[in-house]
Amino acid sequence: MLDQMKKFPIVNIVIGVILIVLGIVFVFIQPDIGENIKNVAIGLMILAIVVLLIYPGLKKPKSKLILSLLILELIIGLLVSIMFITNTGGSPSLWIGLVIYVHGVVGLIGGYFSAEKQKMWLFFLSLLFVSIGVFIFASNLITNEMLIHVLLFIFLAPGLFLLALGLLNLKKQPKQVE
């Protein structure tokens, strides 16, 4: 996919600049618009993260229990992203913490009941996810102001990536000798 994107550097530059400008406008110039689209963008980001974390496990499930847990995690992630998109229910800290916590618990249970021995670093990573998830939803760590800065990151990161990709792949026109 990256090779396809490299073929059209002007399109990458234009889309990158548009994303950067939109991020700056939504966060600094028109924060009311940014507040309205913040929840939709955060919901879509949570959905993308959950799918990217779960998809490799769904491709090759180790057991029916692990497959069931991964499907449960996917359903919880979908519900949380829908709650963000529709702007219903509770504080963002609660839901983001819950997604992180559930991912850690699924990793711990899946590692325990797996036929293969779990690697030690995966165990500690899952334990870290559980701890961070509990800390986030118990302490109300994530505020709406923090999410506005996340919105800025959601626009700036892909915008800068596309801009850099476009600029790096611009071919210099050879000078014509007359």
PDB file of C-alpha atoms in Angstrom:
ATOM      1  CA  MET A   1       0.000   0.000   0.000  1.00  0.00           C
ATOM      2  CA  LEU A   2       2.867   2.322   0.768  1.00  0.00           C
ATOM      3  CA  ASP A   3       4.251   1.705  -2.705  1.00  0.00           C
ATOM      4  CA  GLN A   4       0.942   2.809  -4.218  1.00  0.00           C
ATOM      5  CA  MET A   5       1.004   5.974  -2.132  1.00  0.00           C
ATOM      6  CA  LYS A   6       4.524   6.782  -3.317  1.00  0.00           C
ATOM      7  CA  LYS A   7       3.326   6.941  -6.917  1.00  0.00           C
ATOM      8  CA  PHE A   8       1.241  10.075  -6.294  1.00  0.00           C
ATOM      9  CA  PRO A   9       3.413  12.526  -4.326  1.00  0.00           C
ATOM     10  CA  ILE A  10       1.342  15.610  -5.195  1.00  0.00           C
ATOM     11  CA  VAL A  11      -1.822  13.948  -3.814  1.00  0.00           C
ATOM     12  CA  ASN A  12       0.073  13.025  -0.634  1.00  0.00           C
ATOM     13  CA  ILE A  13       1.298  16.587  -0.218  1.00  0.00           C
ATOM     14  CA  VAL A  14      -2.190  18.051  -0.743  1.00  0.00           C
ATOM     15  CA  ILE A  15      -3.896  15.613   1.639  1.00  0.00           C
ATOM     16  CA  GLY A  16      -1.111  16.063   4.209  1.00  0.00           C
ATOM     17  CA  VAL A  17      -1.405  19.856   4.138  1.00  0.00           C
ATOM     18  CA  ILE A  18      -5.215  19.629   4.371  1.00  0.00           C
ATOM     19  CA  LEU A  19      -5.000  17.357   7.425  1.00  0.00           C
ATOM     20  CA  ILE A  20      -2.465  19.624   9.136  1.00  0.00           C
ATOM     21  CA  VAL A  21      -4.562  22.737   8.455  1.00  0.00           C
ATOM     22  CA  LEU A  22      -7.751  21.006   9.648  1.00  0.00           C
ATOM     23  CA  GLY A  23      -6.048  19.875  12.851  1.00  0.00           C
ATOM     24  CA  ILE A  24      -4.867  23.402  13.618  1.00  0.00           C
ATOM     25  CA  VAL A  25      -8.241  24.931  12.723  1.00  0.00           C
ATOM     26  CA  PHE A  26     -10.261  22.419  14.784  1.00  0.00           C
ATOM     27  CA  VAL A  27      -8.107  22.736  17.877  1.00  0.00           C
ATOM     28  CA  PHE A  28      -6.860  26.321  17.966  1.00  0.00           C
ATOM     29  CA  ILE A  29      -9.011  28.519  15.700  1.00  0.00           C
ATOM     30  CA  GLN A  30     -12.482  26.932  15.857  1.00  0.00           C
ATOM     31  CA  PRO A  31     -12.497  24.826  19.057  1.00  0.00           C
ATOM     32  CA  ASP A  32     -16.313  24.562  18.927  1.00  0.00           C
ATOM     33  CA  ILE A  33     -16.103  22.564  15.703  1.00  0.00           C
ATOM     34  CA  GLY A  34     -13.245  20.564  17.185  1.00  0.00           C
ATOM     35  CA  GLU A  35     -15.358  19.773  20.247  1.00  0.00           C
ATOM     36  CA  ASN A  36     -18.153  18.491  18.013  1.00  0.00           C
ATOM     37  CA  ILE A  37     -15.971  16.194  15.927  1.00  0.00           C
ATOM     38  CA  LYS A  38     -13.685  15.191  18.805  1.00  0.00           C
ATOM     39  CA  ASN A  39     -15.862  12.326  19.954  1.00  0.00           C
ATOM     40  CA  VAL A  40     -16.322  10.976  16.435  1.00  0.00           C
ATOM     41  CA  ALA A  41     -12.576  11.068  15.788  1.00  0.00           C
ATOM     42  CA  ILE A  42     -11.757   9.478  19.162  1.00  0.00           C
ATOM     43  CA  GLY A  43     -14.407   6.787  18.587  1.00  0.00           C
ATOM     44  CA  LEU A  44     -12.970   5.946  15.182  1.00  0.00           C
ATOM     45  CA  MET A  45      -9.452   5.897  16.623  1.00  0.00           C
ATOM     46  CA  ILE A  46     -10.522   3.499  19.402  1.00  0.00           C
ATOM     47  CA  LEU A  47     -12.217   1.292  16.830  1.00  0.00           C
ATOM     48  CA  ALA A  48      -9.093   1.229  14.661  1.00  0.00           C
ATOM     49  CA  ILE A  49      -6.821   0.436  17.613  1.00  0.00           C
ATOM     50  CA  VAL A  50      -9.093  -2.351  18.866  1.00  0.00           C
ATOM     51  CA  VAL A  51      -9.317  -3.918  15.423  1.00  0.00           C
ATOM     52  CA  LEU A  52      -5.532  -3.676  14.905  1.00  0.00           C
ATOM     53  CA  LEU A  53      -4.862  -5.251  18.310  1.00  0.00           C
ATOM     54  CA  ILE A  54      -7.392  -8.060  17.926  1.00  0.00           C
ATOM     55  CA  TYR A  55      -7.136  -8.931  14.231  1.00  0.00           C
ATOM     56  CA  PRO A  56      -3.866 -10.912  14.459  1.00  0.00           C
ATOM     57  CA  GLY A  57      -5.362 -13.082  17.219  1.00  0.00           C
ATOM     58  CA  LEU A  58      -8.534 -13.692  15.237  1.00  0.00           C
ATOM     59  CA  LYS A  59      -6.575 -14.886  12.197  1.00  0.00           C
ATOM     60  CA  LYS A  60      -4.993 -17.768  14.114  1.00  0.00           C
ATOM     61  CA  PRO A  61      -6.944 -18.430  17.319  1.00  0.00           C
ATOM     62  CA  LYS A  62      -5.155 -20.778  19.713  1.00  0.00           C
ATOM     63  CA  SER A  63      -8.341 -22.147  21.272  1.00  0.00           C
ATOM     64  CA  LYS A  64     -12.081 -21.592  21.405  1.00  0.00           C
ATOM     65  CA  LEU A  65     -11.742 -19.793  24.742  1.00  0.00           C
ATOM     66  CA  ILE A  66      -9.224 -17.328  23.342  1.00  0.00           C
ATOM     67  CA  LEU A  67     -11.374 -16.816  20.238  1.00  0.00           C
ATOM     68  CA  SER A  68     -14.399 -16.122  22.464  1.00  0.00           C
ATOM     69  CA  LEU A  69     -12.411 -13.666  24.572  1.00  0.00           C
ATOM     70  CA  LEU A  70     -11.136 -11.865  21.487  1.00  0.00           C
ATOM     71  CA  ILE A  71     -14.673 -11.596  20.113  1.00  0.00           C
ATOM     72  CA  LEU A  72     -15.834 -10.261  23.500  1.00  0.00           C
ATOM     73  CA  GLU A  73     -13.022  -7.710  23.443  1.00  0.00           C
ATOM     74  CA  LEU A  74     -13.996  -6.707  19.915  1.00  0.00           C
ATOM     75  CA  ILE A  75     -17.638  -6.251  20.960  1.00  0.00           C
ATOM     76  CA  ILE A  76     -16.635  -4.126  23.964  1.00  0.00           C
ATOM     77  CA  GLY A  77     -14.363  -2.024  21.735  1.00  0.00           C
ATOM     78  CA  LEU A  78     -17.169  -1.551  19.211  1.00  0.00           C
ATOM     79  CA  LEU A  79     -19.612  -0.506  21.936  1.00  0.00           C
ATOM     80  CA  VAL A  80     -17.118   1.952  23.405  1.00  0.00           C
ATOM     81  CA  SER A  81     -16.403   3.486  20.002  1.00  0.00           C
ATOM     82  CA  ILE A  82     -20.152   3.748  19.301  1.00  0.00           C
ATOM     83  CA  MET A  83     -20.626   5.488  22.674  1.00  0.00           C
ATOM     84  CA  PHE A  84     -17.942   7.982  21.740  1.00  0.00           C
ATOM     85  CA  ILE A  85     -19.337   8.561  18.263  1.00  0.00           C
ATOM     86  CA  THR A  86     -22.905   9.095  19.512  1.00  0.00           C
ATOM     87  CA  ASN A  87     -21.633  11.100  22.512  1.00  0.00           C
ATOM     88  CA  THR A  88     -23.561   9.055  25.073  1.00  0.00           C
ATOM     89  CA  GLY A  89     -22.577   7.658  28.401  1.00  0.00           C
ATOM     90  CA  GLY A  90     -20.035   8.561  31.019  1.00  0.00           C
ATOM     91  CA  SER A  91     -16.608  10.038  31.131  1.00  0.00           C
ATOM     92  CA  PRO A  92     -14.046   9.297  28.447  1.00  0.00           C
ATOM     93  CA  SER A  93     -11.609   8.141  31.113  1.00  0.00           C
ATOM     94  CA  LEU A  94     -13.944   5.317  32.101  1.00  0.00           C
ATOM     95  CA  TRP A  95     -14.346   3.946  28.591  1.00  0.00           C
ATOM     96  CA  ILE A  96     -10.765   4.286  27.425  1.00  0.00           C
ATOM     97  CA  GLY A  97      -9.581   2.699  30.680  1.00  0.00           C
ATOM     98  CA  LEU A  98     -12.076  -0.122  30.194  1.00  0.00           C
ATOM     99  CA  VAL A  99     -10.789  -0.888  26.677  1.00  0.00           C
ATOM    100  CA  ILE A 100      -7.185  -1.007  27.922  1.00  0.00           C
ATOM    101  CA  TYR A 101      -8.164  -3.109  30.948  1.00  0.00           C
ATOM    102  CA  VAL A 102     -10.133  -5.635  28.884  1.00  0.00           C
ATOM    103  CA  HIS A 103      -7.239  -6.009  26.448  1.00  0.00           C
ATOM    104  CA  GLY A 104      -4.893  -6.769  29.350  1.00  0.00           C
ATOM    105  CA  VAL A 105      -7.306  -9.259  30.947  1.00  0.00           C
ATOM    106  CA  VAL A 106      -7.800 -11.073  27.631  1.00  0.00           C
ATOM    107  CA  GLY A 107      -4.021 -11.296  27.274  1.00  0.00           C
ATOM    108  CA  LEU A 108      -3.619 -12.701  30.779  1.00  0.00           C
ATOM    109  CA  ILE A 109      -6.429 -15.247  30.469  1.00  0.00           C
ATOM    110  CA  GLY A 110      -5.392 -16.221  26.964  1.00  0.00           C
ATOM    111  CA  GLY A 111      -1.799 -16.741  28.092  1.00  0.00           C
ATOM    112  CA  TYR A 112      -2.847 -18.810  31.074  1.00  0.00           C
ATOM    113  CA  PHE A 113      -5.187 -21.139  29.186  1.00  0.00           C
ATOM    114  CA  SER A 114      -3.117 -21.363  26.022  1.00  0.00           C
ATOM    115  CA  ALA A 115      -1.556 -24.711  25.140  1.00  0.00           C
ATOM    116  CA  GLU A 116       1.717 -22.920  24.375  1.00  0.00           C
ATOM    117  CA  LYS A 117       3.791 -21.327  27.105  1.00  0.00           C
ATOM    118  CA  GLN A 118       3.335 -17.553  27.144  1.00  0.00           C
ATOM    119  CA  LYS A 119       6.430 -15.430  26.762  1.00  0.00           C
ATOM    120  CA  MET A 120       7.354 -13.558  29.917  1.00  0.00           C
ATOM    121  CA  TRP A 121       7.357 -10.141  28.250  1.00  0.00           C
ATOM    122  CA  LEU A 122       3.794 -10.723  26.958  1.00  0.00           C
ATOM    123  CA  PHE A 123       2.677 -11.601  30.479  1.00  0.00           C
ATOM    124  CA  PHE A 124       4.171  -8.409  31.892  1.00  0.00           C
ATOM    125  CA  LEU A 125       2.752  -6.365  29.012  1.00  0.00           C
ATOM    126  CA  SER A 126      -0.727  -7.741  29.710  1.00  0.00           C
ATOM    127  CA  LEU A 127      -0.258  -7.040  33.406  1.00  0.00           C
ATOM    128  CA  LEU A 128       0.811  -3.496  32.533  1.00  0.00           C
ATOM    129  CA  PHE A 129      -2.333  -3.050  30.380  1.00  0.00           C
ATOM    130  CA  VAL A 130      -4.520  -4.194  33.270  1.00  0.00           C
ATOM    131  CA  SER A 131      -2.786  -1.835  35.703  1.00  0.00           C
ATOM    132  CA  ILE A 132      -2.881   1.165  33.376  1.00  0.00           C
ATOM    133  CA  GLY A 133      -6.521   0.498  32.470  1.00  0.00           C
ATOM    134  CA  VAL A 134      -7.561   0.372  36.115  1.00  0.00           C
ATOM    135  CA  PHE A 135      -5.541   3.499  36.900  1.00  0.00           C
ATOM    136  CA  ILE A 136      -7.117   5.426  34.017  1.00  0.00           C
ATOM    137  CA  PHE A 137     -10.730   4.611  34.788  1.00  0.00           C
ATOM    138  CA  ALA A 138     -10.317   4.844  38.570  1.00  0.00           C
ATOM    139  CA  SER A 139      -8.538   8.195  38.590  1.00  0.00           C
ATOM    140  CA  ASN A 140     -10.447  10.040  35.835  1.00  0.00           C
ATOM    141  CA  LEU A 141      -7.078  10.706  34.276  1.00  0.00           C
ATOM    142  CA  ILE A 142      -8.383  11.556  30.802  1.00  0.00           C
ATOM    143  CA  THR A 143     -10.181  14.874  30.465  1.00  0.00           C
ATOM    144  CA  ASN A 144     -11.913  16.578  27.551  1.00  0.00           C
ATOM    145  CA  GLU A 145      -8.973  18.984  27.200  1.00  0.00           C
ATOM    146  CA  MET A 146      -6.631  16.028  26.782  1.00  0.00           C
ATOM    147  CA  LEU A 147      -8.907  14.601  24.101  1.00  0.00           C
ATOM    148  CA  ILE A 148      -8.756  17.871  22.168  1.00  0.00           C
ATOM    149  CA  HIS A 149      -4.970  17.444  22.029  1.00  0.00           C
ATOM    150  CA  VAL A 150      -5.478  13.841  20.926  1.00  0.00           C
ATOM    151  CA  LEU A 151      -7.678  15.232  18.142  1.00  0.00           C
ATOM    152  CA  LEU A 152      -4.786  17.450  17.105  1.00  0.00           C
ATOM    153  CA  PHE A 153      -2.513  14.384  17.039  1.00  0.00           C
ATOM    154  CA  ILE A 154      -5.082  12.433  15.000  1.00  0.00           C
ATOM    155  CA  PHE A 155      -4.883  15.081  12.284  1.00  0.00           C
ATOM    156  CA  LEU A 156      -1.205  16.054  12.536  1.00  0.00           C
ATOM    157  CA  ALA A 157       0.388  12.576  12.593  1.00  0.00           C
ATOM    158  CA  PRO A 158      -1.071  11.314   9.295  1.00  0.00           C
ATOM    159  CA  GLY A 159      -0.818  14.811   7.805  1.00  0.00           C
ATOM    160  CA  LEU A 160       2.901  15.075   8.534  1.00  0.00           C
ATOM    161  CA  PHE A 161       3.451  11.499   7.350  1.00  0.00           C
ATOM    162  CA  LEU A 162       1.704  12.119   4.037  1.00  0.00           C
ATOM    163  CA  LEU A 163       3.438  15.459   3.573  1.00  0.00           C
ATOM    164  CA  ALA A 164       6.863  13.917   4.207  1.00  0.00           C
ATOM    165  CA  LEU A 165       6.055  10.951   1.952  1.00  0.00           C
ATOM    166  CA  GLY A 166       4.983  13.292  -0.830  1.00  0.00           C
ATOM    167  CA  LEU A 167       7.998  15.567  -0.490  1.00  0.00           C
ATOM    168  CA  LEU A 168      10.441  12.662  -0.398  1.00  0.00           C
ATOM    169  CA  ASN A 169       8.974  11.116  -3.524  1.00  0.00           C
ATOM    170  CA  LEU A 170       8.799  14.223  -5.663  1.00  0.00           C
ATOM    171  CA  LYS A 171      10.981  13.643  -8.667  1.00  0.00           C
ATOM    172  CA  LYS A 172      13.117  16.513  -9.694  1.00  0.00           C
ATOM    173  CA  GLN A 173      12.477  17.578 -13.234  1.00  0.00           C
ATOM    174  CA  PRO A 174      15.610  17.384 -15.355  1.00  0.00           C
ATOM    175  CA  LYS A 175      16.699  20.683 -16.815  1.00  0.00           C
ATOM    176  CA  GLN A 176      16.305  20.880 -20.553  1.00  0.00           C
ATOM    177  CA  VAL A 177      19.329  22.061 -22.431  1.00  0.00           C
ATOM    178  CA  GLU A 178      18.560  24.337 -25.359  1.00  0.00           C
TER     179      GLU A 178
END
